[in-house]
């Protein structure tokens, strides 16, 4: 068999990258190959300005995509060379990615590559099956390798976080601008699009084609969803906060890479994950989580998620075609 060319390897890396999770499945990235180098750029047209006012979530999403690309390169027999935020005059340029030196792919590389297509956000309640300490420590080491600390919450901390998540839901669902933006990224049952979240997976209520607007206009939705999210957090065997030492875009990129490193290893272990990070976009709730994990200024929380064993999804979130997000120049 003929060896793949650098262009083919990089194209494969992009195909893996776009399987990454993103806020509301916006898939806010674009890739361009210039010779033997990939550019990863944030797609600001897909930035959720109401949901993500600091642009933290769009940057974390790009970090997840970057990690998948790195996994693909390692599995293809290359170290992968990455330069984060390489040009101050091009703030949307998240990273430059090259093949780097040759190496031999390991069993772990191949396991992670296989996990990319199997990883899906699963918002359903988890089974009453504990996640062992060994598994949690394995995930924490994966995060630490990406300059991010994964903190497992104690039962008391989990109870506190569940209350904060519920409070954020009550606030969010009372904000017309938030509801309008959410409506743009929900896909009703019976429709197909390459992005957004299948409405049936959000458990807002009816999943019919004309139900999105009616459901989001329900004044009881915030309280109902707050109760759901509270119970999901309390019922999760593993709830974690992911934090970095500082709080700038490179730290957010690191957190995104660490998040995907955790998610792929969780997938390989048979675990599912769902995000409860919406509370971190409120300054007071962010401060409460910061205090929860120590409050000494050394760790800044960027992501909260719950992990556990769950039933399979009926309809995983879709993905756009590769050619929609990828350009090539020789």
Short mmCIF file of C-alpha atoms in Angstrom, two decimals:
data_model
loop_
_atom_site.label_atom_id
_atom_site.label_comp_id
_atom_site.label_asym_id
_atom_site.label_seq_id
_atom_site.Cartn_x
_atom_site.Cartn_y
_atom_site.Cartn_z
CA UNK A 1 0.00 0.00 0.00
CA UNK A 2 1.31 3.44 -0.91
CA UNK A 3 1.99 5.81 1.97
CA UNK A 4 -0.45 8.66 2.42
CA UNK A 5 0.74 12.09 1.38
CA UNK A 6 0.96 14.91 3.96
CA UNK A 7 -2.10 16.50 2.34
CA UNK A 8 -4.11 13.28 2.79
CA UNK A 9 -3.00 12.89 6.40
CA UNK A 10 -3.96 16.47 7.22
CA UNK A 11 -7.31 16.07 5.51
CA UNK A 12 -7.91 13.01 7.68
CA UNK A 13 -6.98 15.03 10.74
CA UNK A 14 -9.63 17.62 9.85
CA UNK A 15 -12.21 14.87 9.33
CA UNK A 16 -11.52 13.78 12.92
CA UNK A 17 -11.38 17.34 14.24
CA UNK A 18 -14.91 18.20 13.11
CA UNK A 19 -16.34 15.34 15.17
CA UNK A 20 -15.51 17.35 18.31
CA UNK A 21 -18.21 18.72 20.61
CA UNK A 22 -19.11 22.40 20.54
CA UNK A 23 -21.47 24.77 22.29
CA UNK A 24 -24.99 23.97 21.03
CA UNK A 25 -23.31 21.98 18.25
CA UNK A 26 -22.51 25.19 16.40
CA UNK A 27 -19.26 23.67 15.07
CA UNK A 28 -17.60 27.12 15.16
CA UNK A 29 -14.40 26.32 13.28
CA UNK A 30 -12.80 26.48 9.89
CA UNK A 31 -9.70 24.73 8.63
CA UNK A 32 -7.37 25.61 5.78
CA UNK A 33 -4.42 23.60 4.57
CA UNK A 34 -1.58 25.69 3.19
CA UNK A 35 0.97 23.22 1.93
CA UNK A 36 1.89 20.96 4.84
CA UNK A 37 0.36 23.17 7.55
CA UNK A 38 -3.21 23.35 8.80
CA UNK A 39 -4.78 26.55 10.06
CA UNK A 40 -7.52 26.24 12.67
CA UNK A 41 -9.65 29.37 12.85
CA UNK A 42 -12.64 30.25 15.00
CA UNK A 43 -15.72 30.94 12.88
CA UNK A 44 -17.10 34.09 14.48
CA UNK A 45 -20.26 33.84 12.37
CA UNK A 46 -21.14 30.90 14.60
CA UNK A 47 -20.35 32.64 17.87
CA UNK A 48 -23.28 32.66 20.32
CA UNK A 49 -22.94 36.19 21.60
CA UNK A 50 -25.76 35.89 24.16
CA UNK A 51 -24.90 32.42 25.43
CA UNK A 52 -21.13 32.93 25.27
CA UNK A 53 -20.43 36.64 25.88
CA UNK A 54 -16.74 36.18 26.74
CA UNK A 55 -16.08 33.89 23.73
CA UNK A 56 -14.81 31.28 26.15
CA UNK A 57 -17.07 28.52 24.83
CA UNK A 58 -16.17 29.08 21.18
CA UNK A 59 -12.48 28.89 22.10
CA UNK A 60 -12.97 25.73 24.18
CA UNK A 61 -14.85 24.20 21.24
CA UNK A 62 -11.91 24.94 18.95
CA UNK A 63 -9.60 23.37 21.53
CA UNK A 64 -11.66 20.17 21.39
CA UNK A 65 -11.33 20.10 17.60
CA UNK A 66 -7.59 20.72 17.88
CA UNK A 67 -7.15 17.76 20.20
CA UNK A 68 -8.95 15.45 17.78
CA UNK A 69 -6.63 16.58 15.00
CA UNK A 70 -3.63 15.82 17.21
CA UNK A 71 -5.00 12.34 17.97
CA UNK A 72 -5.39 11.67 14.26
CA UNK A 73 -1.82 12.75 13.54
CA UNK A 74 -0.38 10.58 16.31
CA UNK A 75 -2.39 7.60 15.09
CA UNK A 76 -1.01 8.27 11.58
CA UNK A 77 2.54 8.04 12.84
CA UNK A 78 3.45 11.68 13.50
CA UNK A 79 4.10 13.63 16.68
CA UNK A 80 2.03 16.60 15.54
CA UNK A 81 3.47 20.10 15.82
CA UNK A 82 1.15 22.78 17.20
CA UNK A 83 1.60 26.53 17.56
CA UNK A 84 -1.20 28.11 19.64
CA UNK A 85 -2.48 31.63 18.92
CA UNK A 86 0.50 32.33 16.63
CA UNK A 87 -0.47 35.78 15.30
CA UNK A 88 -1.77 38.66 17.43
CA UNK A 89 -2.98 40.41 14.28
CA UNK A 90 -5.18 37.40 13.46
CA UNK A 91 -7.10 36.73 16.69
CA UNK A 92 -9.35 34.15 15.04
CA UNK A 93 -6.33 31.98 14.18
CA UNK A 94 -6.41 29.49 17.02
CA UNK A 95 -3.54 27.23 15.96
CA UNK A 96 -1.16 26.14 13.25
CA UNK A 97 -0.84 22.36 12.98
CA UNK A 98 1.91 20.42 11.22
CA UNK A 99 2.88 16.78 11.03
CA UNK A 100 6.04 17.06 13.13
CA UNK A 101 8.46 14.19 13.54
CA UNK A 102 7.61 10.61 12.65
CA UNK A 103 6.76 8.19 15.45
CA UNK A 104 5.17 4.79 15.95
CA UNK A 105 1.49 4.88 16.82
CA UNK A 106 0.69 3.26 20.16
CA UNK A 107 -2.31 1.20 21.21
CA UNK A 108 -3.53 4.24 23.19
CA UNK A 109 -3.33 6.41 20.06
CA UNK A 110 -5.47 3.93 18.14
CA UNK A 111 -7.96 3.58 21.00
CA UNK A 112 -8.41 7.35 21.13
CA UNK A 113 -8.82 7.51 17.36
CA UNK A 114 -11.55 4.87 17.51
CA UNK A 115 -13.28 6.79 20.32
CA UNK A 116 -13.66 9.96 18.22
CA UNK A 117 -16.56 8.61 16.18
CA UNK A 118 -18.20 6.97 19.23
CA UNK A 119 -18.10 10.02 21.48
CA UNK A 120 -21.47 11.77 21.71
CA UNK A 121 -22.89 14.14 24.31
CA UNK A 122 -25.56 12.23 26.23
CA UNK A 123 -27.94 14.42 28.25
CA UNK A 124 -29.97 11.53 29.60
CA UNK A 125 -29.94 10.40 33.24
CA UNK A 126 -27.13 8.05 34.08
CA UNK A 127 -27.47 4.56 35.47
CA UNK A 128 -26.96 4.08 39.21
CA UNK A 129 -23.52 2.60 38.60
CA UNK A 130 -20.49 4.19 40.25
CA UNK A 131 -17.41 5.42 38.42
CA UNK A 132 -14.38 4.01 40.20
CA UNK A 133 -11.52 6.04 41.58
CA UNK A 134 -9.08 4.42 39.17
CA UNK A 135 -11.16 5.57 36.19
CA UNK A 136 -11.51 9.09 37.61
CA UNK A 137 -7.76 9.32 38.17
CA UNK A 138 -7.14 8.12 34.61
CA UNK A 139 -9.31 10.96 33.31
CA UNK A 140 -7.64 13.49 35.59
CA UNK A 141 -4.21 12.52 34.28
CA UNK A 142 -5.42 13.06 30.72
CA UNK A 143 -6.55 16.58 31.65
CA UNK A 144 -3.29 17.33 33.48
CA UNK A 145 -1.32 16.43 30.35
CA UNK A 146 -3.10 19.38 28.68
CA UNK A 147 -2.26 21.86 31.47
CA UNK A 148 -5.72 21.61 33.01
CA UNK A 149 -6.86 20.30 36.37
CA UNK A 150 -9.92 18.05 36.56
CA UNK A 151 -11.47 18.28 40.03
CA UNK A 152 -13.87 15.58 41.17
CA UNK A 153 -16.58 17.09 43.35
CA UNK A 154 -17.45 15.65 46.72
CA UNK A 155 -21.12 14.85 47.49
CA UNK A 156 -21.51 18.20 49.28
CA UNK A 157 -19.91 20.08 46.39
CA UNK A 158 -22.08 18.21 43.91
CA UNK A 159 -25.18 19.26 45.86
CA UNK A 160 -24.00 22.87 45.79
CA UNK A 161 -23.26 22.74 42.07
CA UNK A 162 -26.68 21.23 41.35
CA UNK A 163 -28.29 24.22 43.05
CA UNK A 164 -26.16 26.67 41.07
CA UNK A 165 -26.97 24.93 37.79
CA UNK A 166 -30.68 25.09 38.58
CA UNK A 167 -30.39 28.80 39.38
CA UNK A 168 -28.63 29.47 36.08
CA UNK A 169 -31.43 27.67 34.21
CA UNK A 170 -34.10 29.74 35.95
CA UNK A 171 -32.29 32.90 34.92
CA UNK A 172 -31.52 31.85 31.36
CA UNK A 173 -35.04 30.75 30.48
CA UNK A 174 -36.39 34.11 31.62
CA UNK A 175 -34.17 35.97 29.12
CA UNK A 176 -35.84 36.58 25.71
CA UNK A 177 -32.50 37.05 23.94
CA UNK A 178 -31.27 33.70 25.24
CA UNK A 179 -34.44 31.92 24.16
CA UNK A 180 -34.20 33.44 20.70
CA UNK A 181 -30.61 32.28 20.29
CA UNK A 182 -31.36 28.77 21.59
CA UNK A 183 -34.25 28.48 19.12
CA UNK A 184 -31.82 29.01 16.22
CA UNK A 185 -29.83 25.93 17.22
CA UNK A 186 -32.57 23.41 17.96
CA UNK A 187 -33.49 20.95 15.21
CA UNK A 188 -37.14 19.79 15.42
CA UNK A 189 -37.93 16.13 14.90
CA UNK A 190 -38.46 15.36 11.23
CA UNK A 191 -35.96 17.92 9.98
CA UNK A 192 -32.33 17.51 9.04
CA UNK A 193 -29.49 19.96 9.28
CA UNK A 194 -25.78 19.46 9.68
CA UNK A 195 -25.53 21.35 12.96
CA UNK A 196 -27.56 22.23 16.04
CA UNK A 197 -29.01 19.98 18.74
CA UNK A 198 -31.81 17.50 18.00
CA UNK A 199 -34.80 18.90 19.87
CA UNK A 200 -35.70 15.46 21.20
CA UNK A 201 -32.40 15.32 23.13
CA UNK A 202 -33.11 18.49 25.12
CA UNK A 203 -36.23 17.13 26.85
CA UNK A 204 -38.04 20.45 26.74
CA UNK A 205 -41.33 18.70 26.00
CA UNK A 206 -43.04 18.02 22.66
CA UNK A 207 -40.62 17.30 19.82
CA UNK A 208 -42.91 18.14 16.89
CA UNK A 209 -41.86 20.27 13.96
CA UNK A 210 -43.78 23.33 15.17
CA UNK A 211 -43.11 22.84 18.88
CA UNK A 212 -39.83 24.73 19.28
CA UNK A 213 -41.26 28.23 19.52
CA UNK A 214 -44.27 27.14 21.56
CA UNK A 215 -42.14 25.19 24.02
CA UNK A 216 -39.57 27.93 24.52
CA UNK A 217 -42.39 30.42 25.16
CA UNK A 218 -43.72 28.33 28.07
CA UNK A 219 -43.17 30.41 31.25
CA UNK A 220 -42.73 27.25 33.33
CA UNK A 221 -39.88 25.91 31.18
CA UNK A 222 -37.10 27.46 33.27
CA UNK A 223 -38.34 25.92 36.49
CA UNK A 224 -38.99 22.55 34.86
CA UNK A 225 -35.59 22.42 33.21
CA UNK A 226 -33.91 23.60 36.41
CA UNK A 227 -35.44 20.62 38.19
CA UNK A 228 -34.28 18.24 35.46
CA UNK A 229 -30.72 19.57 35.46
CA UNK A 230 -30.58 19.58 39.28
CA UNK A 231 -31.61 15.94 39.41
CA UNK A 232 -29.21 14.95 36.60
CA UNK A 233 -26.28 16.48 38.45
CA UNK A 234 -27.28 14.87 41.74
CA UNK A 235 -27.74 11.50 40.03
CA UNK A 236 -24.40 11.55 38.21
CA UNK A 237 -21.74 9.27 39.70
CA UNK A 238 -18.94 11.62 38.59
CA UNK A 239 -19.22 15.42 38.45
CA UNK A 240 -16.12 17.43 37.68
CA UNK A 241 -14.87 20.97 37.24
CA UNK A 242 -12.10 21.69 34.77
CA UNK A 243 -9.87 24.64 35.60
CA UNK A 244 -6.60 26.25 34.55
CA UNK A 245 -4.09 28.48 36.33
CA UNK A 246 -4.89 31.55 34.24
CA UNK A 247 -7.83 32.95 32.31
CA UNK A 248 -6.93 33.96 28.78
CA UNK A 249 -7.60 32.47 25.34
CA UNK A 250 -4.69 30.07 25.44
CA UNK A 251 -5.96 28.74 28.77
CA UNK A 252 -9.39 28.25 27.19
CA UNK A 253 -7.76 26.40 24.28
CA UNK A 254 -5.89 24.23 26.77
CA UNK A 255 -9.11 23.51 28.61
CA UNK A 256 -10.77 22.53 25.34
CA UNK A 257 -7.97 20.12 24.53
CA UNK A 258 -8.13 18.71 28.05
CA UNK A 259 -11.90 18.37 27.81
CA UNK A 260 -11.66 16.31 24.63
CA UNK A 261 -8.82 14.26 26.10
CA UNK A 262 -11.12 13.39 29.02
CA UNK A 263 -14.13 12.75 26.79
CA UNK A 264 -12.30 10.37 24.46
CA UNK A 265 -10.86 8.39 27.34
CA UNK A 266 -14.26 8.36 29.02
CA UNK A 267 -15.75 7.00 25.80
CA UNK A 268 -13.10 4.30 25.67
CA UNK A 269 -14.12 3.34 29.22
CA UNK A 270 -17.80 3.12 28.24
CA UNK A 271 -18.74 6.40 29.95
CA UNK A 272 -21.00 9.16 28.64
CA UNK A 273 -20.80 12.88 29.43
CA UNK A 274 -22.99 15.98 29.44
CA UNK A 275 -22.10 19.60 30.14
CA UNK A 276 -23.49 21.82 32.88
CA UNK A 277 -21.20 24.78 32.27
CA UNK A 278 -23.94 27.32 31.52
CA UNK A 279 -23.71 28.64 35.08
CA UNK A 280 -20.11 29.79 34.48
CA UNK A 281 -21.32 32.59 32.19
CA UNK A 282 -22.83 34.39 35.19
CA UNK A 283 -20.22 36.31 37.16
CA UNK A 284 -21.68 35.53 40.58
CA UNK A 285 -22.19 31.83 39.84
CA UNK A 286 -18.71 31.58 38.36
CA UNK A 287 -17.38 33.12 41.58
CA UNK A 288 -19.33 30.56 43.61
CA UNK A 289 -17.78 27.68 41.66
CA UNK A 290 -14.36 29.29 42.01
CA UNK A 291 -14.86 29.43 45.76
CA UNK A 292 -16.07 25.82 45.75
CA UNK A 293 -12.82 24.54 44.26
CA UNK A 294 -10.58 26.54 46.56
CA UNK A 295 -11.09 30.21 45.84
CA UNK A 296 -7.40 30.98 46.21
CA UNK A 297 -6.99 32.49 42.76
CA UNK A 298 -4.76 29.64 41.57
CA UNK A 299 -7.46 27.83 39.59
CA UNK A 300 -10.02 29.38 37.24
CA UNK A 301 -13.02 27.16 36.38
CA UNK A 302 -14.00 26.96 32.71
CA UNK A 303 -16.07 23.80 32.37
CA UNK A 304 -18.40 21.64 34.46
CA UNK A 305 -19.62 18.26 33.34
CA UNK A 306 -21.19 15.10 34.60
CA UNK A 307 -20.08 11.62 33.60
CA UNK A 308 -21.54 8.18 34.01
CA UNK A 309 -22.99 5.16 32.27
CA UNK A 310 -26.06 5.92 30.17
CA UNK A 311 -28.49 4.38 27.67
CA UNK A 312 -27.59 5.00 24.02
CA UNK A 313 -28.83 8.04 22.14
CA UNK A 314 -31.69 7.87 19.67
CA UNK A 315 -30.18 10.59 17.52
CA UNK A 316 -26.64 11.86 18.07
CA UNK A 317 -25.97 15.45 17.05
CA UNK A 318 -25.17 15.76 13.33
CA UNK A 319 -22.03 17.13 11.69
CA UNK A 320 -21.48 19.33 8.67
CA UNK A 321 -19.73 17.91 5.65
CA UNK A 322 -15.96 18.20 5.59
CA UNK A 323 -15.94 20.41 2.50
CA UNK A 324 -18.13 22.97 4.28
CA UNK A 325 -15.39 23.74 6.79
CA UNK A 326 -12.17 22.85 4.99
CA UNK A 327 -10.18 24.63 2.25
CA UNK A 328 -6.89 23.56 0.70
CA UNK A 329 -4.07 25.43 -0.97
CA UNK A 330 -0.98 23.74 -2.41
#
